[in-house]
Short mmCIF file of C-alpha atoms in Angstrom, two decimals:
data_model
loop_
_atom_site.label_atom_id
_atom_site.label_comp_id
_atom_site.label_asym_id
_atom_site.label_seq_id
_atom_site.Cartn_x
_atom_site.Cartn_y
_atom_site.Cartn_z
CA MET L 1 -5.50 -1.78 -33.16
CA PRO L 2 -3.27 -3.21 -30.83
CA LYS L 3 0.67 -2.86 -32.14
CA ARG L 4 2.24 -6.29 -33.09
CA ASN L 5 5.91 -6.96 -33.41
CA LYS L 6 7.72 -10.59 -33.47
CA GLY L 7 4.71 -11.99 -32.37
CA ALA L 8 4.24 -9.67 -29.17
CA TYR L 9 2.01 -6.74 -28.89
CA ILE L 10 0.80 -4.59 -26.11
CA LYS L 11 -3.46 -4.51 -25.31
CA TRP L 12 -5.15 -1.88 -23.59
CA ILE L 13 -7.24 -4.26 -20.54
CA LYS L 14 -10.11 -1.97 -19.59
CA GLU L 15 -10.64 -3.60 -16.86
CA ARG L 16 -7.10 -3.01 -15.28
CA GLN L 17 -7.14 0.47 -16.28
CA LEU L 18 -3.39 -0.60 -17.76
CA TRP L 19 -1.29 -1.63 -20.99
CA TYR L 20 -0.57 -5.53 -21.14
CA ILE L 21 1.74 -7.00 -23.32
CA ILE L 22 -0.15 -10.33 -25.02
CA TRP L 23 2.00 -12.71 -26.77
CA PHE L 24 1.63 -16.49 -27.34
CA GLU L 25 4.20 -19.56 -26.16
CA ASN L 26 4.33 -23.37 -26.62
CA GLY L 27 0.56 -22.54 -28.32
CA ASN L 28 -0.39 -20.85 -25.56
CA ILE L 29 -1.55 -17.16 -25.01
CA ARG L 30 0.22 -15.36 -22.42
CA LYS L 31 0.26 -11.79 -20.99
CA LYS L 32 1.96 -9.52 -18.58
CA SER L 33 1.36 -6.27 -17.15
CA THR L 34 3.68 -2.88 -18.42
CA GLY L 35 2.81 -1.14 -15.10
CA THR L 36 1.80 1.75 -16.70
CA ARG L 37 -1.57 3.58 -18.65
CA ASP L 38 0.73 5.78 -20.87
CA ARG L 39 1.38 4.13 -24.14
CA SER L 40 4.75 5.30 -24.77
CA GLN L 41 6.06 3.66 -21.40
CA ALA L 42 4.33 0.78 -22.49
CA GLU L 43 5.61 0.14 -26.25
CA GLN L 44 9.48 0.77 -23.86
CA GLU L 45 7.96 -2.07 -22.01
CA LEU L 46 7.20 -4.34 -25.36
CA SER L 47 10.33 -3.74 -26.53
CA LYS L 48 12.55 -4.67 -23.02
CA HIS L 49 10.24 -7.76 -23.27
CA ILE L 50 11.20 -9.03 -26.90
CA VAL L 51 15.05 -8.52 -26.12
CA ALA L 52 14.64 -10.65 -23.33
CA LYS L 53 12.56 -13.06 -25.14
CA ASP L 54 15.05 -13.10 -27.90
CA GLN L 55 18.26 -13.80 -25.16
CA PRO L 56 19.06 -17.52 -24.43
CA ILE L 57 18.42 -17.90 -20.33
CA ASP L 58 19.65 -20.77 -18.13
CA VAL L 59 17.68 -22.58 -16.34
CA VAL L 60 18.99 -23.58 -12.98
CA SER L 61 18.06 -26.11 -10.71
CA PRO L 62 17.07 -24.98 -7.58
CA ALA L 63 19.57 -26.49 -5.93
CA GLN L 64 22.39 -24.78 -7.75
CA ARG L 65 20.24 -21.32 -7.77
CA LYS L 66 21.83 -19.08 -4.61
CA LEU L 67 18.83 -17.80 -3.17
CA ALA L 68 21.58 -14.09 -2.72
CA ASP L 69 21.32 -14.17 -6.55
CA VAL L 70 17.41 -14.77 -6.55
CA LEU L 71 16.76 -11.67 -4.75
CA ALA L 72 19.75 -9.53 -6.28
CA ALA L 73 17.44 -10.03 -10.09
CA TYR L 74 14.47 -9.40 -7.95
CA ALA L 75 15.73 -5.68 -6.88
CA GLU L 76 17.14 -4.80 -9.52
CA GLU L 77 14.82 -5.94 -12.66
CA HIS L 78 11.18 -5.28 -10.39
CA ALA L 79 11.67 -3.64 -7.44
CA VAL L 80 13.28 -1.11 -8.82
CA HIS L 81 10.47 0.43 -11.17
CA VAL L 82 7.84 0.12 -8.20
CA ALA L 83 7.02 3.10 -5.87
CA SER L 84 7.65 0.61 -2.56
CA LYS L 85 11.06 0.23 -3.56
CA ALA L 86 12.38 1.49 -0.44
CA THR L 87 10.47 -1.45 1.89
CA ILE L 88 11.39 -4.12 -0.56
CA GLY L 89 15.40 -2.69 0.07
CA HIS L 90 14.54 -3.11 3.44
CA ASN L 91 13.26 -6.78 3.77
CA ILE L 92 15.87 -8.21 0.99
CA LYS L 93 18.21 -6.48 3.44
CA SER L 94 17.13 -8.75 6.18
CA LEU L 95 16.24 -11.62 4.35
CA ILE L 96 19.98 -12.11 2.81
CA ALA L 97 21.68 -12.23 6.23
CA PHE L 98 19.79 -15.10 7.33
CA TRP L 99 18.70 -16.45 3.55
CA GLY L 100 21.07 -15.42 1.44
CA HIS L 101 23.91 -18.27 1.05
CA ARG L 102 21.16 -21.28 0.93
CA THR L 103 19.47 -21.98 -2.37
CA VAL L 104 16.08 -22.44 -3.44
CA ALA L 105 15.92 -26.31 -2.85
CA GLU L 106 16.46 -25.37 0.74
CA VAL L 107 13.17 -23.42 1.59
CA ARG L 108 11.15 -24.95 3.58
CA PRO L 109 8.52 -24.47 6.21
CA VAL L 110 10.44 -25.82 9.25
CA LEU L 111 13.06 -23.31 7.85
CA CYS L 112 10.56 -20.60 7.30
CA ARG L 113 9.72 -21.06 10.90
CA GLU L 114 13.49 -20.61 12.03
CA TYR L 115 13.37 -17.88 10.20
CA LEU L 116 10.65 -16.10 12.15
CA ASN L 117 12.41 -17.19 15.31
CA TYR L 118 15.80 -15.49 14.10
CA ARG L 119 14.28 -11.96 12.95
CA LYS L 120 12.35 -11.85 16.31
CA GLU L 121 15.41 -12.61 18.58
CA LYS L 122 17.32 -10.59 16.41
CA ALA L 123 15.15 -7.71 16.88
CA LYS L 124 14.69 -8.24 20.63
CA ARG L 125 18.59 -8.32 20.78
CA GLU L 126 19.71 -5.24 18.87
CA LEU L 127 17.01 -3.26 18.44
CA GLY L 128 15.17 -3.67 21.52
CA ILE L 129 11.68 -4.54 19.97
CA ALA L 130 9.25 -6.83 20.05
CA LEU L 131 8.55 -8.04 16.18
CA SER L 132 5.44 -8.83 15.01
CA ASP L 133 3.93 -11.98 13.03
CA GLY L 134 2.83 -9.82 10.29
CA THR L 135 6.45 -8.03 9.94
CA VAL L 136 8.33 -11.42 9.20
CA SER L 137 5.25 -12.35 7.36
CA ARG L 138 5.70 -9.33 5.00
CA GLU L 139 9.40 -10.35 4.61
CA LEU L 140 8.74 -14.17 3.41
CA GLY L 141 6.24 -12.28 0.74
CA VAL L 142 9.26 -10.96 -0.34
CA LEU L 143 11.07 -14.12 -0.47
CA ALA L 144 8.22 -16.22 -2.37
CA ALA L 145 7.80 -12.61 -4.91
CA ALA L 146 11.69 -13.26 -5.47
CA ILE L 147 11.62 -16.71 -6.16
CA ARG L 148 8.12 -16.62 -7.92
CA HIS L 149 9.92 -13.41 -10.40
CA ASP L 150 13.02 -15.96 -10.81
CA TYR L 151 10.74 -18.60 -12.41
CA LYS L 152 8.55 -16.15 -14.75
CA GLN L 153 12.10 -15.44 -16.17
CA GLY L 154 13.08 -19.02 -17.32
CA ARG L 155 15.97 -19.03 -14.48
CA LEU L 156 14.19 -21.56 -12.19
CA PRO L 157 12.32 -24.78 -13.40
CA SER L 158 9.31 -24.98 -11.08
CA LEU L 159 8.31 -23.96 -7.71
CA VAL L 160 8.74 -23.42 -4.17
CA TYR L 161 6.25 -23.20 -1.05
CA VAL L 162 7.62 -20.47 0.63
CA TRP L 163 5.84 -20.56 4.52
CA LYS L 164 4.22 -17.77 6.06
CA PRO L 165 3.13 -16.92 9.29
CA SER L 166 -1.13 -16.76 9.53
CA PRO L 167 -2.23 -13.05 9.27
CA ARG L 168 -3.84 -11.53 12.21
CA ALA L 169 -6.91 -9.72 12.63
CA PRO L 170 -6.29 -6.29 10.94
CA LYS L 171 -6.23 -3.36 13.55
CA ASP L 172 -9.17 -1.89 14.11
CA ARG L 173 -8.08 1.58 15.74
CA TRP L 174 -9.19 4.87 14.32
CA LEU L 175 -9.61 7.76 15.64
CA THR L 176 -12.72 10.03 16.63
CA ARG L 177 -13.22 13.49 15.26
CA GLU L 178 -12.60 14.76 18.89
CA GLU L 179 -9.34 12.94 18.85
CA VAL L 180 -8.45 14.70 15.76
CA VAL L 181 -8.69 18.28 17.38
CA GLN L 182 -6.62 16.88 20.21
CA LEU L 183 -3.66 16.11 17.94
CA LEU L 184 -3.93 18.79 15.91
CA LYS L 185 -3.73 21.21 19.04
CA ALA L 186 -0.42 19.30 19.75
CA ALA L 187 0.33 19.63 16.74
CA ARG L 188 0.20 23.09 16.77
CA ALA L 189 1.30 23.85 20.56
CA HIS L 190 4.48 25.84 20.68
CA GLN L 191 4.45 24.12 24.29
CA ARG L 192 5.45 20.41 25.32
CA ILE L 193 6.19 18.04 28.24
CA ASN L 194 9.12 16.25 28.31
CA HIS L 195 7.86 13.25 29.12
CA LYS L 196 11.40 11.92 30.70
CA THR L 197 12.68 15.37 32.57
CA GLY L 198 8.31 16.05 33.60
CA GLU L 199 9.67 19.67 32.23
CA LEU L 200 7.39 21.97 30.13
CA ARG L 201 9.56 22.78 27.22
CA THR L 202 8.81 25.93 24.31
CA HIS L 203 9.70 26.01 21.36
CA SER L 204 9.50 28.47 18.25
CA TYR L 205 9.83 26.86 15.16
CA SER L 206 6.56 25.54 13.39
CA ARG L 207 5.42 22.35 12.98
CA TRP L 208 2.77 23.41 10.19
CA HIS L 209 4.33 20.15 8.00
CA LEU L 210 3.11 18.06 10.91
CA SER L 211 -0.82 19.56 11.13
CA PHE L 212 -0.56 19.79 7.23
CA PHE L 213 0.30 16.20 6.96
CA ILE L 214 -2.40 15.04 9.62
CA LEU L 215 -5.17 17.08 7.58
CA MET L 216 -3.79 15.67 3.85
CA ALA L 217 -3.65 12.19 5.51
CA LEU L 218 -7.56 11.98 6.74
CA TYR L 219 -8.48 14.14 3.83
CA THR L 220 -7.24 11.71 1.05
CA ALA L 221 -6.83 8.17 2.74
CA ALA L 222 -3.66 8.12 1.43
CA ARG L 223 -0.49 6.31 2.82
CA LYS L 224 2.26 7.77 4.67
CA GLU L 225 4.85 7.52 1.66
CA ALA L 226 2.76 8.75 -1.12
CA LEU L 227 2.23 11.88 0.95
CA LEU L 228 5.65 12.29 1.42
CA THR L 229 6.36 12.14 -1.67
CA LEU L 230 3.92 13.91 -3.02
CA LYS L 231 4.83 17.28 -5.85
CA TRP L 232 2.92 20.15 -7.03
CA SER L 233 2.98 18.32 -10.50
CA GLN L 234 0.48 15.43 -8.95
CA VAL L 235 -1.79 18.39 -7.57
CA ASP L 236 -4.13 19.90 -10.19
CA MET L 237 -5.75 22.45 -8.02
CA GLU L 238 -7.96 23.61 -10.99
CA ARG L 239 -9.43 20.04 -11.70
CA CYS L 240 -9.61 20.07 -7.80
CA ILE L 241 -7.78 16.84 -8.21
CA ILE L 242 -4.65 14.96 -6.68
CA ASP L 243 -2.67 11.65 -8.28
CA LEU L 244 -0.84 10.18 -6.11
CA ASN L 245 1.17 7.86 -8.10
CA LYS L 246 4.31 9.45 -9.26
CA ALA L 247 5.60 9.48 -12.72
CA GLY L 248 7.35 6.88 -14.31
CA ASP L 249 6.49 4.27 -11.32
CA LYS L 250 5.15 0.91 -12.02
CA ILE L 251 2.24 0.79 -11.05
CA THR L 252 1.67 -2.99 -8.59
CA ASN L 253 -1.85 -4.27 -6.76
CA LYS L 254 -0.94 -1.73 -4.03
CA ARG L 255 -1.44 1.18 -6.62
CA ARG L 256 -1.76 4.62 -6.09
CA ALA L 257 -5.22 6.78 -6.41
CA ILE L 258 -6.98 9.53 -7.40
CA VAL L 259 -8.91 11.54 -5.53
CA PRO L 260 -10.48 14.53 -5.35
CA ILE L 261 -9.83 17.26 -2.89
CA PRO L 262 -12.73 18.53 -0.46
CA ASN L 263 -13.18 21.70 0.09
CA ARG L 264 -11.83 21.99 3.52
CA LEU L 265 -8.28 20.60 2.10
CA MET L 266 -8.62 22.96 -0.50
CA THR L 267 -8.05 26.05 1.69
CA PHE L 268 -4.75 24.28 3.64
CA LEU L 269 -3.19 23.27 -0.08
CA LYS L 270 -3.89 27.04 -1.16
CA ILE L 271 -1.58 28.08 2.14
CA ALA L 272 0.71 25.50 1.47
CA LYS L 273 1.05 26.85 -2.31
CA ARG L 274 2.25 29.99 -1.28
CA ARG L 275 4.65 29.39 1.06
CA ALA L 276 6.54 27.21 -1.89
CA PRO L 277 8.58 28.88 -4.77
CA GLU L 278 7.27 30.04 -7.45
CA ASN L 279 6.60 27.51 -10.64
CA CYS L 280 8.42 24.96 -8.64
CA ALA L 281 6.56 22.09 -10.22
CA ASP L 282 9.06 19.45 -8.55
CA CYS L 283 8.95 21.16 -5.37
CA TYR L 284 7.60 18.78 -2.41
CA VAL L 285 4.26 19.44 -1.33
CA ILE L 286 4.42 18.40 2.72
CA GLU L 287 8.23 19.93 3.22
CA TYR L 288 9.47 21.40 6.64
CA TYR L 289 11.65 24.74 5.53
CA GLY L 290 12.41 23.77 1.54
CA LYS L 291 13.01 20.68 2.29
CA PRO L 292 11.42 17.29 2.18
CA VAL L 293 10.78 15.60 5.44
CA LEU L 294 12.37 12.04 4.93
CA ARG L 295 10.32 10.62 8.33
CA ILE L 296 7.07 11.92 9.70
CA ASP L 297 6.95 8.74 12.16
CA GLN L 298 9.18 10.03 15.35
CA SER L 299 7.36 13.58 15.28
CA PHE L 300 4.08 11.74 14.74
CA ARG L 301 4.81 9.52 17.96
CA ARG L 302 5.11 12.33 20.84
CA VAL L 303 2.44 14.24 19.61
CA ALA L 304 0.17 11.49 20.27
CA ARG L 305 1.63 10.26 23.38
CA ASP L 306 1.46 14.33 24.34
CA THR L 307 -2.18 13.65 23.98
CA GLY L 308 -2.31 10.43 25.37
CA LEU L 309 -3.40 8.33 22.58
CA LYS L 310 -2.25 4.76 22.45
CA GLY L 311 -1.75 2.60 19.62
CA VAL L 312 -1.93 5.65 17.08
CA THR L 313 0.49 5.88 14.25
CA PRO L 314 0.44 7.40 10.47
CA HIS L 315 -1.26 4.55 9.04
CA THR L 316 -3.90 5.11 11.94
CA LEU L 317 -4.96 8.31 9.64
CA ARG L 318 -5.77 6.64 6.32
CA HIS L 319 -7.61 3.52 8.39
CA THR L 320 -9.64 6.53 10.18
CA ALA L 321 -10.58 8.14 6.78
CA ALA L 322 -12.06 4.61 5.74
CA THR L 323 -14.08 3.93 8.58
CA TRP L 324 -15.42 7.69 8.38
CA MET L 325 -16.67 6.97 5.02
CA ALA L 326 -17.83 3.82 5.99
CA GLN L 327 -19.75 4.76 8.97
CA ALA L 328 -21.36 7.39 6.76
CA GLY L 329 -23.09 4.53 4.83
CA VAL L 330 -20.13 5.11 1.73
CA PRO L 331 -20.45 1.87 -1.07
CA ILE L 332 -17.59 -0.31 -0.21
CA TRP L 333 -16.19 -0.45 -3.90
CA VAL L 334 -15.99 3.28 -3.61
CA ILE L 335 -13.94 3.28 -0.38
CA SER L 336 -11.95 0.06 -2.23
CA LYS L 337 -11.26 2.85 -5.44
CA TYR L 338 -10.33 5.86 -3.05
CA LEU L 339 -7.87 3.78 -0.90
CA GLY L 340 -6.67 2.68 -4.10
CA HIS L 341 -7.24 -1.07 -3.69
CA THR L 342 -7.33 -3.33 -6.26
CA SER L 343 -10.34 -5.58 -5.86
CA THR L 344 -13.37 -5.02 -2.07
CA ARG L 345 -11.82 -7.73 -0.79
CA THR L 346 -9.30 -6.38 1.81
CA THR L 347 -11.80 -3.46 2.18
CA GLU L 348 -14.76 -5.60 3.03
CA ARG L 349 -12.72 -7.34 5.37
CA ILE L 350 -11.50 -4.56 7.39
CA TYR L 351 -14.26 -1.86 6.77
CA ALA L 352 -17.74 -3.89 5.89
CA HIS L 353 -18.65 -3.96 9.96
CA HIS L 354 -18.32 -0.14 10.15
CA ASN L 355 -20.84 0.51 7.11
CA PRO L 356 -24.36 0.50 8.84
CA SER L 357 -26.31 -0.16 5.72
CA PHE L 358 -23.31 -2.82 4.76
CA LEU L 359 -25.88 -6.14 2.91
CA VAL L 360 -28.87 -4.16 3.44
CA GLU L 361 -30.03 -5.05 -0.13
CA ALA L 362 -29.14 -8.25 -0.30
CA LYS L 363 -31.71 -8.29 2.65
CA GLY L 364 -34.02 -6.80 1.47
CA ALA L 365 -34.63 -8.98 -1.85
CA LEU L 366 -34.84 -12.03 -0.02
CA GLU L 367 -37.67 -10.36 1.97
CA ARG L 368 -39.26 -9.43 -1.04
CA ARG L 369 -40.52 -13.02 -1.57
CA PRO L 370 -43.23 -13.81 -4.21
CA ALA L 371 -46.78 -14.35 -2.69
CA SER L 372 -47.00 -18.26 -3.43
CA ILE L 373 -43.64 -18.72 -1.06
CA SER L 374 -45.57 -16.38 1.25
CA ARG L 375 -48.35 -18.71 1.55
CA THR L 376 -46.36 -21.83 1.62
CA VAL L 377 -44.28 -20.29 4.47
CA LYS L 378 -47.87 -19.37 6.28
CA GLY L 379 -49.08 -22.86 6.64
CA ILE L 380 -45.44 -24.39 8.12
CA LYS L 381 -46.19 -22.29 10.69
CA GLN L 382 -50.08 -22.97 11.14
CA ASN L 383 -48.76 -26.98 10.73
CA THR L 384 -46.20 -26.15 13.42
CA LEU L 385 -48.09 -24.44 15.72
CA GLY L 386 -50.82 -27.02 15.54
#
C-alpha cells in the first residue's frame, strides 16, 4: 500500500518506473515525479514536498518578478539535482546577462528574437564562432523551464510564452566502420602532423583514454558526459551491465540507460580494470594517469582532423551506434531504450529512415486484405480499363 502522509503519498508508477508524489489540491488530484527509483529517496522527497506545502508562498505579479530571481530559484531547487546541472548552469549564465534585470512580464517573442541576435553577435565578437540557432533555442528552453518551475511552485499566477527558433533537421553525420578504424588508429598513433607548421611530431605519452572513450561510446551509445563521469561502482562485470545513472541524481526526461556490456567491450573493460587501483569503486572508468578526464573535445577534434573526417564530434559516436542498430533492423523501441529516450518519437524522427524494415509489418497487414475486398478491387480495375 502506498504511504499516506498529510494528504500526500508516494506511488510507484509502473509505466515510468519511478516513484511519484500524489496529493489533492482544490478537489483535483495532482502528481509530480520524485526523480528516483529508490523508495527511501522518494520518502525524503515526500517530506520536502509536505514541508514546502505547509509554508505560505507569496504570489508575485509577473511585472514584479525579476528573471534573475526566477533563474536562481530554478538553479537551487531543480538544476542541482539533475545530471545535466553543469549544462543548465552554463545556459543560465548566458541568460542572466540579457534577461537578469528584466521581469517575467517583459518576456515577449520580439525580445526573444532580440536575444537570438544578441547571443550570435556576442559569440562572434568575443569567441570568433558562429553560434547556431539550436544553442540559443536550448538556452531559451531553460528560461521557459525556469518560469514554468516558478509557476508550479506557486510564485507566479500564470505562465508566459517563450519564443524559440524553429529546430533544424537533426544532423545525420554518422561514421562507417572504416572511418571508426581510422579514428582508432589515429588515437593510438605516436606520431601526428602539426597542422600549423606541417612538421611531424612524435610523442611518447599514452592516449589510451581517448581510444577507450571511442570504444565505450560506440558500444554503449552513451552521451559524453555520462561516460566521463562513469565510475566503477556503476559497472557490474558479473551481470555484464553498465548503469549510466549516477547515484543520487534526479531522473529527468534525459535519463540515462542501463545497458548490457557486449563481449568485445568487456575485453577492454577488463584491461581498464587492471589499470585502476584495487578496491576503488569511486574511481573513474575513463581516466588519464589516475585523474578524471574533464574534457575530451579538444583531443578528439585533433584526432578527427588528423584522419580528415569532417563534422565529427564526440556525440557523433552515439549517433553512429544508434544508426548501426537501425541499419541492422533493431526495432525502434529497443533503440529508444538503449539510448535512454523516454519515448520513441525522437528515436523515430532521427533513425527510422535507417531501418530497412521500418513499417514493413504495417505494409504487410494492409496487403492481407479479405477476399471480398480483392474481388471489389478487381472489379474496379476491369471497369477502369473497360
